[in-house]
Every structure is written in C-alpha cells, then in structure tokens.
mmCIF file of C-alpha atoms in Angstrom:
data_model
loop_
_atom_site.group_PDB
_atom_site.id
_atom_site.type_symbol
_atom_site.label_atom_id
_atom_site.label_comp_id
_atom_site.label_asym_id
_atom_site.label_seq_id
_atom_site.Cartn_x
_atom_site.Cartn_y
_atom_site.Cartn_z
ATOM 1 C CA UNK A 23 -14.862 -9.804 5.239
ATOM 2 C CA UNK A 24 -13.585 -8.122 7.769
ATOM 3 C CA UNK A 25 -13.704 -4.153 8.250
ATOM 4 C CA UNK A 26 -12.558 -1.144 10.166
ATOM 5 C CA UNK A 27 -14.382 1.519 11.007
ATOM 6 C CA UNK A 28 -13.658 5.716 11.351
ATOM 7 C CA UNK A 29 -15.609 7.667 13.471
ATOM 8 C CA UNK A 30 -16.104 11.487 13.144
ATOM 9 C CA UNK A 31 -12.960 13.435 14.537
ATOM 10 C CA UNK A 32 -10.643 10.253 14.078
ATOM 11 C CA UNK A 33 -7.193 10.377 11.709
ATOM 12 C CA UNK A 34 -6.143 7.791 9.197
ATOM 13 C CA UNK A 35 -2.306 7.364 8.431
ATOM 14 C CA UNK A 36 -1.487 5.865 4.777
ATOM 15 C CA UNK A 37 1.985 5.249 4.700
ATOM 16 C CA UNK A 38 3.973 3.426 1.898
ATOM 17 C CA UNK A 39 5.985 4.214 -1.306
ATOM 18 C CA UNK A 40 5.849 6.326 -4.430
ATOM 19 C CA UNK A 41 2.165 4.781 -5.238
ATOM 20 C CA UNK A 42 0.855 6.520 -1.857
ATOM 21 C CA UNK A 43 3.212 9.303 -2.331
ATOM 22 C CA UNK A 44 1.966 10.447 -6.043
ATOM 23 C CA UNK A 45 3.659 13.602 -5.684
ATOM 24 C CA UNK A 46 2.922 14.733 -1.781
ATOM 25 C CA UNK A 47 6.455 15.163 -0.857
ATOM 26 C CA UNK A 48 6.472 18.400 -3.596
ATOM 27 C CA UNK A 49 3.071 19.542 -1.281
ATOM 28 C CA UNK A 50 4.249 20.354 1.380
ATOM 29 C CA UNK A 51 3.887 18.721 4.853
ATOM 30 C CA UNK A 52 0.248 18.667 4.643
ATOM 31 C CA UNK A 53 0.312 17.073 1.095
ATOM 32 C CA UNK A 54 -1.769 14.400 -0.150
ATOM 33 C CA UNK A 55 -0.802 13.977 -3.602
ATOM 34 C CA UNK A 56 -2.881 13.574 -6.489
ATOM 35 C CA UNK A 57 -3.249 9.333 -6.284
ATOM 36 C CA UNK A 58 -5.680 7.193 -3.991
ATOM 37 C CA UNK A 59 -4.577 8.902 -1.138
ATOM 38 C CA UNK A 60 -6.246 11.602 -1.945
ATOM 39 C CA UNK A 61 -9.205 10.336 -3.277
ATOM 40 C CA UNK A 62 -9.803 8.645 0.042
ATOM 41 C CA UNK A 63 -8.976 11.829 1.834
ATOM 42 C CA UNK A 64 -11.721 13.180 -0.105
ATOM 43 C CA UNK A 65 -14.041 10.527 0.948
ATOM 44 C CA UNK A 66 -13.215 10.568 4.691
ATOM 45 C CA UNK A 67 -13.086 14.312 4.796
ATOM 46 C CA UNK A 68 -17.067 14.230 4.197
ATOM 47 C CA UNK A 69 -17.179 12.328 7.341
ATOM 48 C CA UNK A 70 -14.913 14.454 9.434
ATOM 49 C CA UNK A 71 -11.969 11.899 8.787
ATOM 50 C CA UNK A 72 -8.238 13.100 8.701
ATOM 51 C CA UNK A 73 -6.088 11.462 6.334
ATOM 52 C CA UNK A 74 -2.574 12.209 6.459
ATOM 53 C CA UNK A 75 -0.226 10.812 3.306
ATOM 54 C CA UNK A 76 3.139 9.306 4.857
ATOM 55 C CA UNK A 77 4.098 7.762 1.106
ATOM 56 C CA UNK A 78 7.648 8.208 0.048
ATOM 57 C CA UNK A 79 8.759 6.809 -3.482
ATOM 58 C CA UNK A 80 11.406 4.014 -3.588
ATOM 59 C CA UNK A 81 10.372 2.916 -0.395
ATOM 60 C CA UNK A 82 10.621 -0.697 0.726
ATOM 61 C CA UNK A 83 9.855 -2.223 4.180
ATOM 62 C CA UNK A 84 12.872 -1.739 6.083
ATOM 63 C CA UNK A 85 12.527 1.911 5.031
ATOM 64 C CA UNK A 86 8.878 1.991 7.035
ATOM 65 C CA UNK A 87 10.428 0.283 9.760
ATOM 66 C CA UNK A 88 13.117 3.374 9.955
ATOM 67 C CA UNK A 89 10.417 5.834 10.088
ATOM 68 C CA UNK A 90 7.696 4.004 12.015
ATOM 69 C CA UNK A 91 8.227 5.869 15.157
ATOM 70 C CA UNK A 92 7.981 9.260 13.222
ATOM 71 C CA UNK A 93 5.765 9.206 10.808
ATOM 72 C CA UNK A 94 2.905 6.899 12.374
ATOM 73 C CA UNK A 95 3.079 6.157 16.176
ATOM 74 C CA UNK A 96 4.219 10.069 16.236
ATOM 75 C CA UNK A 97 0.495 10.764 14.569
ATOM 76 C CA UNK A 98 -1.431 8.975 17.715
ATOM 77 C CA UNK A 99 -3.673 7.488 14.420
ATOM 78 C CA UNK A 100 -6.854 5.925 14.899
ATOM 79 C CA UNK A 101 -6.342 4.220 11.469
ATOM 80 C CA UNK A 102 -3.000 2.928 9.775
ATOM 81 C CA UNK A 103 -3.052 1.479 5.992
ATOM 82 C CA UNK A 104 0.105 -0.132 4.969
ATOM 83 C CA UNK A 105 0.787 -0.346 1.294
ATOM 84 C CA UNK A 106 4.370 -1.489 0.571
ATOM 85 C CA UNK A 107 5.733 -4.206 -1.568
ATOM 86 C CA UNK A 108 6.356 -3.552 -4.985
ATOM 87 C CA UNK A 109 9.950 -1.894 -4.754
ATOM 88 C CA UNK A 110 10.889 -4.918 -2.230
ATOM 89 C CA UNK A 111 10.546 -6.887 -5.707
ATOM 90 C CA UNK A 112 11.673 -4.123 -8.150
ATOM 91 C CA UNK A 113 15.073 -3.275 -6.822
ATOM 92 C CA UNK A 114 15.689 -7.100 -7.649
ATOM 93 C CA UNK A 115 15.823 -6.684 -11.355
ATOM 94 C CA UNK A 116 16.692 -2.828 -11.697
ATOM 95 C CA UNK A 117 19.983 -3.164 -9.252
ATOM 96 C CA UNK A 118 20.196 -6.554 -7.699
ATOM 97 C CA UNK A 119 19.142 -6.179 -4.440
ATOM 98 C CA UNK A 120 17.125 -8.681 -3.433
ATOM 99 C CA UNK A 121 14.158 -8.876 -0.874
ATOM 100 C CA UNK A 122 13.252 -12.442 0.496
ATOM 101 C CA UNK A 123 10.124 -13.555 1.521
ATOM 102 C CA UNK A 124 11.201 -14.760 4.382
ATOM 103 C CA UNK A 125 13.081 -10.905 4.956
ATOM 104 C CA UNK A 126 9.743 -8.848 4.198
ATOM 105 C CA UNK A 127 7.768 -10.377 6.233
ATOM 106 C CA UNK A 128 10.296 -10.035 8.929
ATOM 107 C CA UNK A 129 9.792 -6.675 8.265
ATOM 108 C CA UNK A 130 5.928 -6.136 7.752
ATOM 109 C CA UNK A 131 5.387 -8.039 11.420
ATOM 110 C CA UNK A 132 7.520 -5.898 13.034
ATOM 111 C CA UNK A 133 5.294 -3.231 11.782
ATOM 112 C CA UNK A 134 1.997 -4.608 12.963
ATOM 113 C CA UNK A 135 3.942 -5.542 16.168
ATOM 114 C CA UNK A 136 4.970 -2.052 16.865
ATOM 115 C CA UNK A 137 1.864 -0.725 15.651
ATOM 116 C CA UNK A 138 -0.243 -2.690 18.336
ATOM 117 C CA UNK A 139 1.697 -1.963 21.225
ATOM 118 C CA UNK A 140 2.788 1.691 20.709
ATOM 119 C CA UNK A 141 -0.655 2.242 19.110
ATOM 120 C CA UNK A 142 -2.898 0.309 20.866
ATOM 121 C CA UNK A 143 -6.630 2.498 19.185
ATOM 122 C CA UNK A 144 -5.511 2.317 15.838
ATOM 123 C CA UNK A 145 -7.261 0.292 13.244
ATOM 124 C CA UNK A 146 -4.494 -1.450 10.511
ATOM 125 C CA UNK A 147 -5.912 -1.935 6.730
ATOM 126 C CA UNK A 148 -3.216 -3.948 4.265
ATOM 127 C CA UNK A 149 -3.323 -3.314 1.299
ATOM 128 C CA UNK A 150 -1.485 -5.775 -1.125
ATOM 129 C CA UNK A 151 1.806 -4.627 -3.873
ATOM 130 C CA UNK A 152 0.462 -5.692 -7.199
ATOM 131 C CA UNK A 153 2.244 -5.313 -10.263
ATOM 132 C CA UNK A 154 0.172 -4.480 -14.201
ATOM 133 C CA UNK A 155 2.709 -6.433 -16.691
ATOM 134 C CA UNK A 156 3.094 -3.533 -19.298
ATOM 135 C CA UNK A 157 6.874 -5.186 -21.175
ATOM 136 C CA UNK A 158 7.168 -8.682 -21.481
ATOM 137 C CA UNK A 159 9.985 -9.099 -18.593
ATOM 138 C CA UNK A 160 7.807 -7.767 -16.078
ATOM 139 C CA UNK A 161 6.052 -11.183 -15.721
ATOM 140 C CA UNK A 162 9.146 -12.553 -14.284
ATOM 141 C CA UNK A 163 8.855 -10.200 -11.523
ATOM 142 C CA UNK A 164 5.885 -12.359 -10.683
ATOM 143 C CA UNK A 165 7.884 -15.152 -9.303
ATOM 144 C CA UNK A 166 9.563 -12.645 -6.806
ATOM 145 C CA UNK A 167 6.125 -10.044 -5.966
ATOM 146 C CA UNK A 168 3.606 -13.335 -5.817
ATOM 147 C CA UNK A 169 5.125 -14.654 -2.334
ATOM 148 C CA UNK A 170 5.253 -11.555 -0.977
ATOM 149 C CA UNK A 171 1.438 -10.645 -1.906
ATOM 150 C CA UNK A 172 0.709 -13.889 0.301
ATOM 151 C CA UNK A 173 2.751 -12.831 3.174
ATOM 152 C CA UNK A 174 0.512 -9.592 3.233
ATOM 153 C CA UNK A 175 -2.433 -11.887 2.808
ATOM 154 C CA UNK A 176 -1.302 -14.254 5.309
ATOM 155 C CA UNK A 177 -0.922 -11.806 8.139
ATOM 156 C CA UNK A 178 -4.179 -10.150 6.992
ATOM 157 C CA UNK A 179 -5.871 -13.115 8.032
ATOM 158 C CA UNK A 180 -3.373 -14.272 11.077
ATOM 159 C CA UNK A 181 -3.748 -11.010 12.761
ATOM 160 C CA UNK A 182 -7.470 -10.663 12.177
ATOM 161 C CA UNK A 183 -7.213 -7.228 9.761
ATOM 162 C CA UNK A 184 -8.776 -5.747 6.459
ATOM 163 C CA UNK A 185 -7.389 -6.512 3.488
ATOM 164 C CA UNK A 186 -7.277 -4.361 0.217
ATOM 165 C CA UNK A 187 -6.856 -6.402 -2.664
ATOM 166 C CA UNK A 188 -5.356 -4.630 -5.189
ATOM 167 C CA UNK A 189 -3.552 -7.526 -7.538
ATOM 168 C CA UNK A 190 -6.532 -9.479 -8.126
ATOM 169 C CA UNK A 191 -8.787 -6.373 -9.436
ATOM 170 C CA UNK A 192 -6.386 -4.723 -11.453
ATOM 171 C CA UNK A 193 -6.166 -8.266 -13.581
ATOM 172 C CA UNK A 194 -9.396 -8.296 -13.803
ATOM 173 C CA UNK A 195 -10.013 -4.485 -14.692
ATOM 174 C CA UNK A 196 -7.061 -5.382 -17.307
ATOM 175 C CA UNK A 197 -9.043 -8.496 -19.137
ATOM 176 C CA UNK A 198 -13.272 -6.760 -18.866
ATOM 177 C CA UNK A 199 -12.223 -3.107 -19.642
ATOM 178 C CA UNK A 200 -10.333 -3.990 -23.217
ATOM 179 C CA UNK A 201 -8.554 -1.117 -22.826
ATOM 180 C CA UNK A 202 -4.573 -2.674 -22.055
ATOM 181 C CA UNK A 203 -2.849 -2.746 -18.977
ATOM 182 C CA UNK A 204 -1.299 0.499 -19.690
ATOM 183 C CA UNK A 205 -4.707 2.357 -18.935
ATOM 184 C CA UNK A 206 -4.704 1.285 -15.652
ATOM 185 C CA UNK A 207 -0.257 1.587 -14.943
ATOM 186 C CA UNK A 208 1.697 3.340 -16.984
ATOM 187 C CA UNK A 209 4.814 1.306 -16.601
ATOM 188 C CA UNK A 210 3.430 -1.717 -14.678
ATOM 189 C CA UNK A 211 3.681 0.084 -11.149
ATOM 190 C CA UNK A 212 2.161 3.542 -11.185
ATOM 191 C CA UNK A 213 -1.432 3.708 -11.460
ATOM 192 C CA UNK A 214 -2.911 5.932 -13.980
ATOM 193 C CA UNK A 215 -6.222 8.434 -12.774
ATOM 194 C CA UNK A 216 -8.190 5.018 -13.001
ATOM 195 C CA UNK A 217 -5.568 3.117 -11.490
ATOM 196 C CA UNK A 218 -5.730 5.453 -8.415
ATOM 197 C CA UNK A 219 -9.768 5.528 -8.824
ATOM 198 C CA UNK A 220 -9.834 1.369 -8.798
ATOM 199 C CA UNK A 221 -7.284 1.692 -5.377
ATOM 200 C CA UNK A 222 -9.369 3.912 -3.271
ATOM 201 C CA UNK A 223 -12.364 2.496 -4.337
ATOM 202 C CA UNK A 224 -10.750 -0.928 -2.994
ATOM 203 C CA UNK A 225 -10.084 0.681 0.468
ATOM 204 C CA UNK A 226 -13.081 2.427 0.809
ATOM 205 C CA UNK A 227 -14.692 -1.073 0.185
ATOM 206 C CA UNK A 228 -13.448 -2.118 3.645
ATOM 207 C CA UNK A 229 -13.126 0.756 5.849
ATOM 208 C CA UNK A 230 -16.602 1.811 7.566
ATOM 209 C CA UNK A 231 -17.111 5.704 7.719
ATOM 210 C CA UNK A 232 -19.651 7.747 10.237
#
C-alpha cells in the first residue's frame, strides 16, 4: 500500500467540501472544525504536524479547481489530501445538475497536475466520496457516485499516491456494528462523531508521522 510520510515542522492541507469543513468556516481562519479534520490535526499536532482545514460545504470539483491557487499552492504544503466527490453526485438529484465521469475527472487531474508542478514537495493523499444509504432513493445515487469513486481510485493508482478508502469501510462498519447506517451518517453524507472517528482513522492508516 502505498504511503506518505510527515516529518516534524511540515504542514498538511485537507481541502474538500462540507465533510472536511464540519463547521470551520464559523472558526475562524485558523478553524478546523469538529470532523476528521480535526481529529487528524490532533494526531499530527503530537508530531509537530500543521494541518490546515481548506473544506467548504457544497463544494464540488470545479469549485477546488477555482480556489487551488489560494487555498493550497498559496500554503507551500508539504502534504495535500483531496476529499471531494459526493456533491458532484448530489446536486444531480437535489437540482439537476449533473457531473459526468468523464467531467470530474477532468477536473480532479487538473488538480494533481497543478499540484505537482506548482507544488513540487508536497505529498497528495485521495481520499474517496462515499455515500451511507440512510432513505431508500439514496441507492440510486449509487449508479452516479460509483464511477466517480473509481476515477479517484484509478488516478490513485496511475499517479502512484495513497488512497483513503472511505466507501468500502463505512459498508462494512454499517453490516458488523448492527447499529444502522444512521450511526455512522446522519443523512447518508455527513458523518456522525464515529463517522468522523472511522475517516481519520482511515487517513492516519496511510500517512507516516515522525
């Protein structure tokens, strides 16, 4: 599996929508909300990590790609963690505005593209959209989400990077734990406390600290 690695005195950029947001944007500029984001800033920060939360909710691709310059290459990161996705399928069935494939992963290469040349240091983590089914409808928005998870997959493994996988475990904590999907999302999308928990326990899985 492959793995990056944060030394002491490095900074970590997580950028994506409202499930790395959680509530940063009310914070403050130095916000880190009270999801995964912070739990991993919590992690790192015992290492002499810097995390800095760059989620905004509603966000889709084409929204990173209109702050890219600003809120990562600005940063000079030594780390960046993508997690984007699930509002590229939402916005489908809440106002019709459809996402391709083909279109978000236009999008999400663009972002590793510009990431490697105007950050040449910096580590990139994906970390896969996944989706809890919580009302019965919700499973169709597996025929939109499911291609996109493999384009995040896909150019995890075409340009050599970590991958979180998110989708896979939160089916899985949904079936062992008996507990209901809604004890892990509350509608589908947002984690709940052990939603977040399962998320930055899935990125601290791959990123090496010290």
């Amino acid at each position: 599996m492959s793995r990056a690695t944060l030394a002491p005195g490095s900074r970590a950029v997580l950028i994506g929508d409202s499930i790395t947001d959680a509530g940063r944007l009310a914070e403050g500029e130095f916000g880190l909300g009270h999801g995964y984001a912070a739990r991993v800033a919590g992690v790192c920060g015992r290492h002499g990590v810097e995390v800095v939360n760059r989620g905004v909710s509603g966000h889709r691709v084409v929204d990173l790609q209109a702050r890219w310059d600003d809120d990562v290459l600005a940063l000079e990161p030594d780390l960046v963690s993508i997690k984007i996705g699930i509002n590229d399928t939402w916005r489908r069935y809440d106002a019709g505005d459809v996402t391709s494939a083909e279109a978000f992963e236009t999008g999400y290469r663009d972002l590793l593209d510009r990431t490697r040349a105007g950050a040449p240091q910096a580590s990139i983590v994906l970390v896969e959209p996944f989706l809890v089914p919580v009302r019965a409808e919700q499973w169709r928005w597996r025929e939109d989400l499911d291609p996109k998870i493999q384009v995040v997959r896909r150019l995890a493994g075409e340009y050599g990077l970590p991958l979180v996988a998110t989708d896979g475990p939160f089916a899985q904590a949904v079936t062992t734990s008996g507990l209901g999907p809604q004890a892990w999302a509350y509608d589908g999308v947002h984690p709940t406390p052990a939603g977040h928990d399962l998320l930055a326990e899935a990125w601290t899985g791959v990123v090496r600290l010290g």
